[in-house]
mmCIF file of C-alpha atoms in Angstrom:
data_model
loop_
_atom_site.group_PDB
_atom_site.id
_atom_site.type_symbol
_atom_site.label_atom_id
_atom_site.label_comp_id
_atom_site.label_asym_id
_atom_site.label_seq_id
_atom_site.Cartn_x
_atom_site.Cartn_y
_atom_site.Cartn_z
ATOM 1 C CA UNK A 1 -17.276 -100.691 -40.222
ATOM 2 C CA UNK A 2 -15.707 -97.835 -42.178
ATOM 3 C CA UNK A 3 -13.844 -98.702 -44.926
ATOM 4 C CA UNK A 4 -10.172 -97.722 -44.581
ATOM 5 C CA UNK A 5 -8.744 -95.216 -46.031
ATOM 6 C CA UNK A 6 -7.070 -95.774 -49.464
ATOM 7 C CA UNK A 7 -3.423 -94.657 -49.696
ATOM 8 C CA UNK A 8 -2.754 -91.832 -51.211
ATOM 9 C CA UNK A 9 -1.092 -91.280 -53.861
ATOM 10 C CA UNK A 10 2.598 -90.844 -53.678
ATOM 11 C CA UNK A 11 4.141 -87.981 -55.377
ATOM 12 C CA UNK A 12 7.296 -89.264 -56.083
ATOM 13 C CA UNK A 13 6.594 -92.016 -58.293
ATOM 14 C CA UNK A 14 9.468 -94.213 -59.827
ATOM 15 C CA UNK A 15 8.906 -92.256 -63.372
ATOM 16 C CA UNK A 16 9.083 -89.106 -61.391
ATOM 17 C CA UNK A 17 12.626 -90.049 -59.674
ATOM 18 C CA UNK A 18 13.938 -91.270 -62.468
ATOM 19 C CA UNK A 19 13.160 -88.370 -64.959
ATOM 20 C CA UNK A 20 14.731 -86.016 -62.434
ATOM 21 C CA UNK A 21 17.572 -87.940 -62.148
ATOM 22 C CA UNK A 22 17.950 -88.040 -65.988
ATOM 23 C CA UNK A 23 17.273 -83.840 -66.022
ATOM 24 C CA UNK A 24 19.832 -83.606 -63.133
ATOM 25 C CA UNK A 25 22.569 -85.722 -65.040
ATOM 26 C CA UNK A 26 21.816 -83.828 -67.932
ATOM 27 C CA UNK A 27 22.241 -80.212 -66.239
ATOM 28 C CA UNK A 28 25.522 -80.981 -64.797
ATOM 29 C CA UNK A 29 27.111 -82.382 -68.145
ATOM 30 C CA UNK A 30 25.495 -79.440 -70.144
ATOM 31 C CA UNK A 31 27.253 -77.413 -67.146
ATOM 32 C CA UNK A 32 30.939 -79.251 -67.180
ATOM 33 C CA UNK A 33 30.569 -78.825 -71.269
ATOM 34 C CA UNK A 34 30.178 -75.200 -71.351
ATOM 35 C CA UNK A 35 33.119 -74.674 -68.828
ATOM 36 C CA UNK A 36 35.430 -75.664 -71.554
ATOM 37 C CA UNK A 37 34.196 -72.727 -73.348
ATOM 38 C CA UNK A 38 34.946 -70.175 -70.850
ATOM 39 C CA UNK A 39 37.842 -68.404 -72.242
ATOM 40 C CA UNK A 40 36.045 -65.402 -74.256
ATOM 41 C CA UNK A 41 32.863 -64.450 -72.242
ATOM 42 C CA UNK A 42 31.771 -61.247 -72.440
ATOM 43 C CA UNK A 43 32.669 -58.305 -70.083
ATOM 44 C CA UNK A 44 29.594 -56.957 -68.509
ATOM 45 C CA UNK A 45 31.693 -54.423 -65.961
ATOM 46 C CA UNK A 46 31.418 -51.222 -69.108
ATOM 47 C CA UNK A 47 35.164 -51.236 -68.760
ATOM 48 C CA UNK A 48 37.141 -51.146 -71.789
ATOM 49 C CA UNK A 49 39.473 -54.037 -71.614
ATOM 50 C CA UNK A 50 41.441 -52.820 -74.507
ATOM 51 C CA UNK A 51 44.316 -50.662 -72.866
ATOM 52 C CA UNK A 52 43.773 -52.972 -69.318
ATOM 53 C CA UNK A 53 47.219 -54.447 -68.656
ATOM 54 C CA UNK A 54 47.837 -57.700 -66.234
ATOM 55 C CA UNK A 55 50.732 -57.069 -63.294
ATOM 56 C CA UNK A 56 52.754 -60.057 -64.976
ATOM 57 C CA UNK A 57 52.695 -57.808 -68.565
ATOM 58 C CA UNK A 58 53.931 -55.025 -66.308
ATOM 59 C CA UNK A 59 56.445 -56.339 -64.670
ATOM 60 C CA UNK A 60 57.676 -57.760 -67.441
ATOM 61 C CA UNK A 61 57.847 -54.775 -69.235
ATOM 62 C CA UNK A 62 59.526 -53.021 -66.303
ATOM 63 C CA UNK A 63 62.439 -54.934 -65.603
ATOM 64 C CA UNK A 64 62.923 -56.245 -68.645
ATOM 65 C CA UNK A 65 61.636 -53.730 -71.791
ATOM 66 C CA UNK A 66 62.248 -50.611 -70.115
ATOM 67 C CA UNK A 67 65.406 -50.619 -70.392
ATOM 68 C CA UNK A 68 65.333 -49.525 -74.220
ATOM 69 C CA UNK A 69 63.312 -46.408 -72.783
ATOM 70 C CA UNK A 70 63.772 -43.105 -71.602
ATOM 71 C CA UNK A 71 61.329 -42.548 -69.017
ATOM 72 C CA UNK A 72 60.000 -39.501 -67.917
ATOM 73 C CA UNK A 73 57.718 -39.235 -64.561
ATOM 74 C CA UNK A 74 54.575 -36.917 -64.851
ATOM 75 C CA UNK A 75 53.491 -36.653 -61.000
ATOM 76 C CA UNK A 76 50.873 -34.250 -61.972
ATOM 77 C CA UNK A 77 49.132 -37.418 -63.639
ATOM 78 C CA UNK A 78 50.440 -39.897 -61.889
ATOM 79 C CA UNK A 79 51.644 -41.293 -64.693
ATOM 80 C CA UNK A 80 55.039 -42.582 -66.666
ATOM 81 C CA UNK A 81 55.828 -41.893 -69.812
ATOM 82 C CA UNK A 82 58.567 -44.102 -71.998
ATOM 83 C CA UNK A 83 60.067 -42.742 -75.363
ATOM 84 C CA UNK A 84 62.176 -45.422 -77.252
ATOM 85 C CA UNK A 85 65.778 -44.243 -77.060
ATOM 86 C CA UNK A 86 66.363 -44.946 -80.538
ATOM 87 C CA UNK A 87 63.800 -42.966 -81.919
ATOM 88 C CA UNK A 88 64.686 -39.304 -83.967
ATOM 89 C CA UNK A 89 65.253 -36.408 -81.847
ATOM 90 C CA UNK A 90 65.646 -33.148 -83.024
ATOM 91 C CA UNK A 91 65.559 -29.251 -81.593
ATOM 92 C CA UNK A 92 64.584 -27.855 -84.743
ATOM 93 C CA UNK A 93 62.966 -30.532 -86.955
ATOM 94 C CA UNK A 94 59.183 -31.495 -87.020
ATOM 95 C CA UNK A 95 59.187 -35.073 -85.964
ATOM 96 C CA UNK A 96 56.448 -37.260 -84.576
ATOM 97 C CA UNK A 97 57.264 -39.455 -81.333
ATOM 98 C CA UNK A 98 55.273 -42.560 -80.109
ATOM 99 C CA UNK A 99 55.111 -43.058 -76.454
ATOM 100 C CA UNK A 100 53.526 -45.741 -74.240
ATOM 101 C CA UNK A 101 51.830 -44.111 -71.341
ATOM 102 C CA UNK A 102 51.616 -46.286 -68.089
ATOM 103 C CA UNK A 103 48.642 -45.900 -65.619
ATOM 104 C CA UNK A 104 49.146 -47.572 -62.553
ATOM 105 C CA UNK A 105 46.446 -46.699 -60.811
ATOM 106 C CA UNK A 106 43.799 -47.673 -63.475
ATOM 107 C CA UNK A 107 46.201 -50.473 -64.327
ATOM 108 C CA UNK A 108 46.124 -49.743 -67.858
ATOM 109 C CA UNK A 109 48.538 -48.455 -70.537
ATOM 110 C CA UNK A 110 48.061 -46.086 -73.328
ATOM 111 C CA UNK A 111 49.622 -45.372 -76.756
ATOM 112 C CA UNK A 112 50.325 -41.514 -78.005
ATOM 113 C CA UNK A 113 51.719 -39.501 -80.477
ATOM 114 C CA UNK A 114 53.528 -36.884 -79.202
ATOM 115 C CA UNK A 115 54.285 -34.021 -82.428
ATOM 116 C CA UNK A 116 57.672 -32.671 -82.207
ATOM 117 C CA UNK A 117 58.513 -29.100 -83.263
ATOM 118 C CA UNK A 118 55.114 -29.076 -84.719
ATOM 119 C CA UNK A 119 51.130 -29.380 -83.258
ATOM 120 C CA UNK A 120 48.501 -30.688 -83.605
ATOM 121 C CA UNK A 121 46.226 -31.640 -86.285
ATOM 122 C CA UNK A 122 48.536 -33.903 -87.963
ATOM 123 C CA UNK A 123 48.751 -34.435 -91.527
ATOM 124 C CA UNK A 124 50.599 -37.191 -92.459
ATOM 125 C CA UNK A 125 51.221 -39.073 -96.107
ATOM 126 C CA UNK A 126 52.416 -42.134 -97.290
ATOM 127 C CA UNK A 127 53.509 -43.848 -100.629
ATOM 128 C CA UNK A 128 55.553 -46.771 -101.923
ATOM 129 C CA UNK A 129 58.247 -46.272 -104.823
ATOM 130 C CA UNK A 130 57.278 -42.705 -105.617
ATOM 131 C CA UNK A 131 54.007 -43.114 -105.526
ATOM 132 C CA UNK A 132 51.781 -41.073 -103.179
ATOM 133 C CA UNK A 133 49.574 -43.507 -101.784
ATOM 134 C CA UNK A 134 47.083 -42.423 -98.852
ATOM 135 C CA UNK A 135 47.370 -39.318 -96.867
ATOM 136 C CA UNK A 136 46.080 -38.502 -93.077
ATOM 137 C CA UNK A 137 44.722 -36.045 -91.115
ATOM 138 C CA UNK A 138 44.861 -37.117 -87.062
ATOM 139 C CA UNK A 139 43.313 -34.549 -84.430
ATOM 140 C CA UNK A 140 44.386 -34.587 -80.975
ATOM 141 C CA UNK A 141 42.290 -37.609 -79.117
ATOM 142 C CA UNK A 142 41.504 -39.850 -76.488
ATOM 143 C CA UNK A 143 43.632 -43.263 -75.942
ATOM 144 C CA UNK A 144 41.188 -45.191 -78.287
ATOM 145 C CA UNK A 145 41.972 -42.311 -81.392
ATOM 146 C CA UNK A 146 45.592 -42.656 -80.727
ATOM 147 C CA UNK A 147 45.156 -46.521 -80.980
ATOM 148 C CA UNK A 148 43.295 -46.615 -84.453
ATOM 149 C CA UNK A 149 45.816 -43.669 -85.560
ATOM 150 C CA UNK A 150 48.566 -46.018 -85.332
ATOM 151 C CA UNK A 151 46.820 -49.054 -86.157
ATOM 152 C CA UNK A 152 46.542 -47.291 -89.530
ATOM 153 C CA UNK A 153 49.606 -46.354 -89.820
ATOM 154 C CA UNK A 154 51.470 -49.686 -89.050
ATOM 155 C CA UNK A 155 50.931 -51.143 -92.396
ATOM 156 C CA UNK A 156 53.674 -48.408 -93.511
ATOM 157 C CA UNK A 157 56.211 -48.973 -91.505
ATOM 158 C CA UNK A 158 57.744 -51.528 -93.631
ATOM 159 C CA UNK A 159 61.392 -50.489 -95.560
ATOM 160 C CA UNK A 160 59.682 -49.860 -98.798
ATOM 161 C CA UNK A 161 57.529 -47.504 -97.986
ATOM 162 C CA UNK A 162 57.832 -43.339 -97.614
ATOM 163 C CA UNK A 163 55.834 -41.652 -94.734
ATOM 164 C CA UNK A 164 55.720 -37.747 -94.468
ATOM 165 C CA UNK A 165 54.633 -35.219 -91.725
ATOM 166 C CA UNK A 166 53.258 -31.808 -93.056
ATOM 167 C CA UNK A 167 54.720 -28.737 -91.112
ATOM 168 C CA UNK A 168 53.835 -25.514 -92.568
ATOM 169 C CA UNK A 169 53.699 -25.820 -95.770
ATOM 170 C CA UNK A 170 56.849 -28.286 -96.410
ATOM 171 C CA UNK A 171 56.767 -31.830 -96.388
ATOM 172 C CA UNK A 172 59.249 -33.888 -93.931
ATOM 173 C CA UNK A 173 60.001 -37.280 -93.702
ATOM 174 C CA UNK A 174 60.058 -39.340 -90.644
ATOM 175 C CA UNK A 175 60.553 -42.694 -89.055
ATOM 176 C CA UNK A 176 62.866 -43.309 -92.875
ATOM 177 C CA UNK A 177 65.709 -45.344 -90.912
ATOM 178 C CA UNK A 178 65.451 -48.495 -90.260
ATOM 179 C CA UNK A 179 66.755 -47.896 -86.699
ATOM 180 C CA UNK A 180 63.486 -45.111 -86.074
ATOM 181 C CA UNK A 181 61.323 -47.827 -87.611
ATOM 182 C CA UNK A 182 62.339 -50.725 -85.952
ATOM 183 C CA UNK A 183 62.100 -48.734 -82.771
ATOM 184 C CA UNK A 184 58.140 -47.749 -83.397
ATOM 185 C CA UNK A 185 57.561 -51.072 -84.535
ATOM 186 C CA UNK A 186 59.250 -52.612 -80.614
ATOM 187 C CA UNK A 187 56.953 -49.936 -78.798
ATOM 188 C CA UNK A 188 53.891 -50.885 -80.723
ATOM 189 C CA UNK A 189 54.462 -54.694 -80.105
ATOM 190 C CA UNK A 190 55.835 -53.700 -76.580
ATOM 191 C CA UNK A 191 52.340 -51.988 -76.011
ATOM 192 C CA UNK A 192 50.544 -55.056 -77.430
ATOM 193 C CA UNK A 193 52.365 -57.181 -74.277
ATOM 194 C CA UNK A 194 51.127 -54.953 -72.187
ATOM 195 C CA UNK A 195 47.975 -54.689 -73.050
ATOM 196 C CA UNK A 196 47.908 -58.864 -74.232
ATOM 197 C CA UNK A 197 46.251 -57.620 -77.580
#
């Protein structure tokens, strides 16, 4: 008589089962950890986030910020451009304006400096009590120059301190109120609502 066949071994032993349930356990608490850690993962898309504004930010801004604006349409662009009312205007006088530049269709908003009565490059300098302290020298640029430009430049907009534009070969002062300074300070933090910088 032939001698039956032995069993064969089963491939999912015990030990097997219970190491994958211990691997499977493991995976979805590693998983449920890292989810709390999702709030700054890196953009892949090779979009620059930086000038990328949310509709809440611009609606908010919109009914509720614009108000301190003039606003000026560029159709050609599609495009709006807001100048704080309270900034310095003048026909004659070299000034420097800074605008935030809406995009709707990229959904993104921009900062600029717009030179007044004068062009472009700019030089600009800067001191406290007297004292010259750091001068500038800004070409005309994309959104991302006009963003460092006045990232450098914020740390003088406090009372105390003296910034001049170069026209020709005179020296005039700008933004020297408190009214002009307060009002590029408001578009600056205005722009970083936008933007949620």
């Amino acid at each position: 008589m032939p001698k039956a066949r032995q069993k064969k071994d089963a491939v999912f032993t015990p030990e097997l089962i219970r190491i994958l349930k211990i691997f499977g356990i493991f995976s979805i608490a590693f998983v449920v950890l890292l989810s709390f850690f999702d709030s700054k993962r890196a953009s892949n898309s090779g979009k620059d986030l930086a000038f990328r504004m949310s509709s809440s930010s611009r609606i908010f801004f919109l009914n509720l910020k614009a108000i301190h604006y003039d606003r000026a349409i560029r159709a050609d662009a599609g495009m709006t451009l807001f100048r704080h009312a309270d900034r310095e205007k003048s026909d004659s006088r070299p000034l420097l304006d800074v605008l935030i530049i809406l995009n709707p269709t990229k959904d993104e908003a921009y900062l600029y400096l717009e030179p007044i009565n004068t062009s472009w490059p700019i030089a600009l300098r800067v001191g406290r009590e007297g004292k010259l302290e750091k001068e500038f020298l800004f070409e005309n640029g994309n959104k991302s120059d006009f963003l460092d430009y006045l990232s450098q430049l914020e740390p003088w907009l406090d009372p105390e301190s003296k910034i001049e534009l170069k026209s020709g070969e005179d020296w005039n002062p700008i933004w020297n109120t408190a009214k002009e300074r307060n009002a590029i300070l408001e578009t600056l933090e205005d722009f970083a609502r936008l933007t949620e910088n």
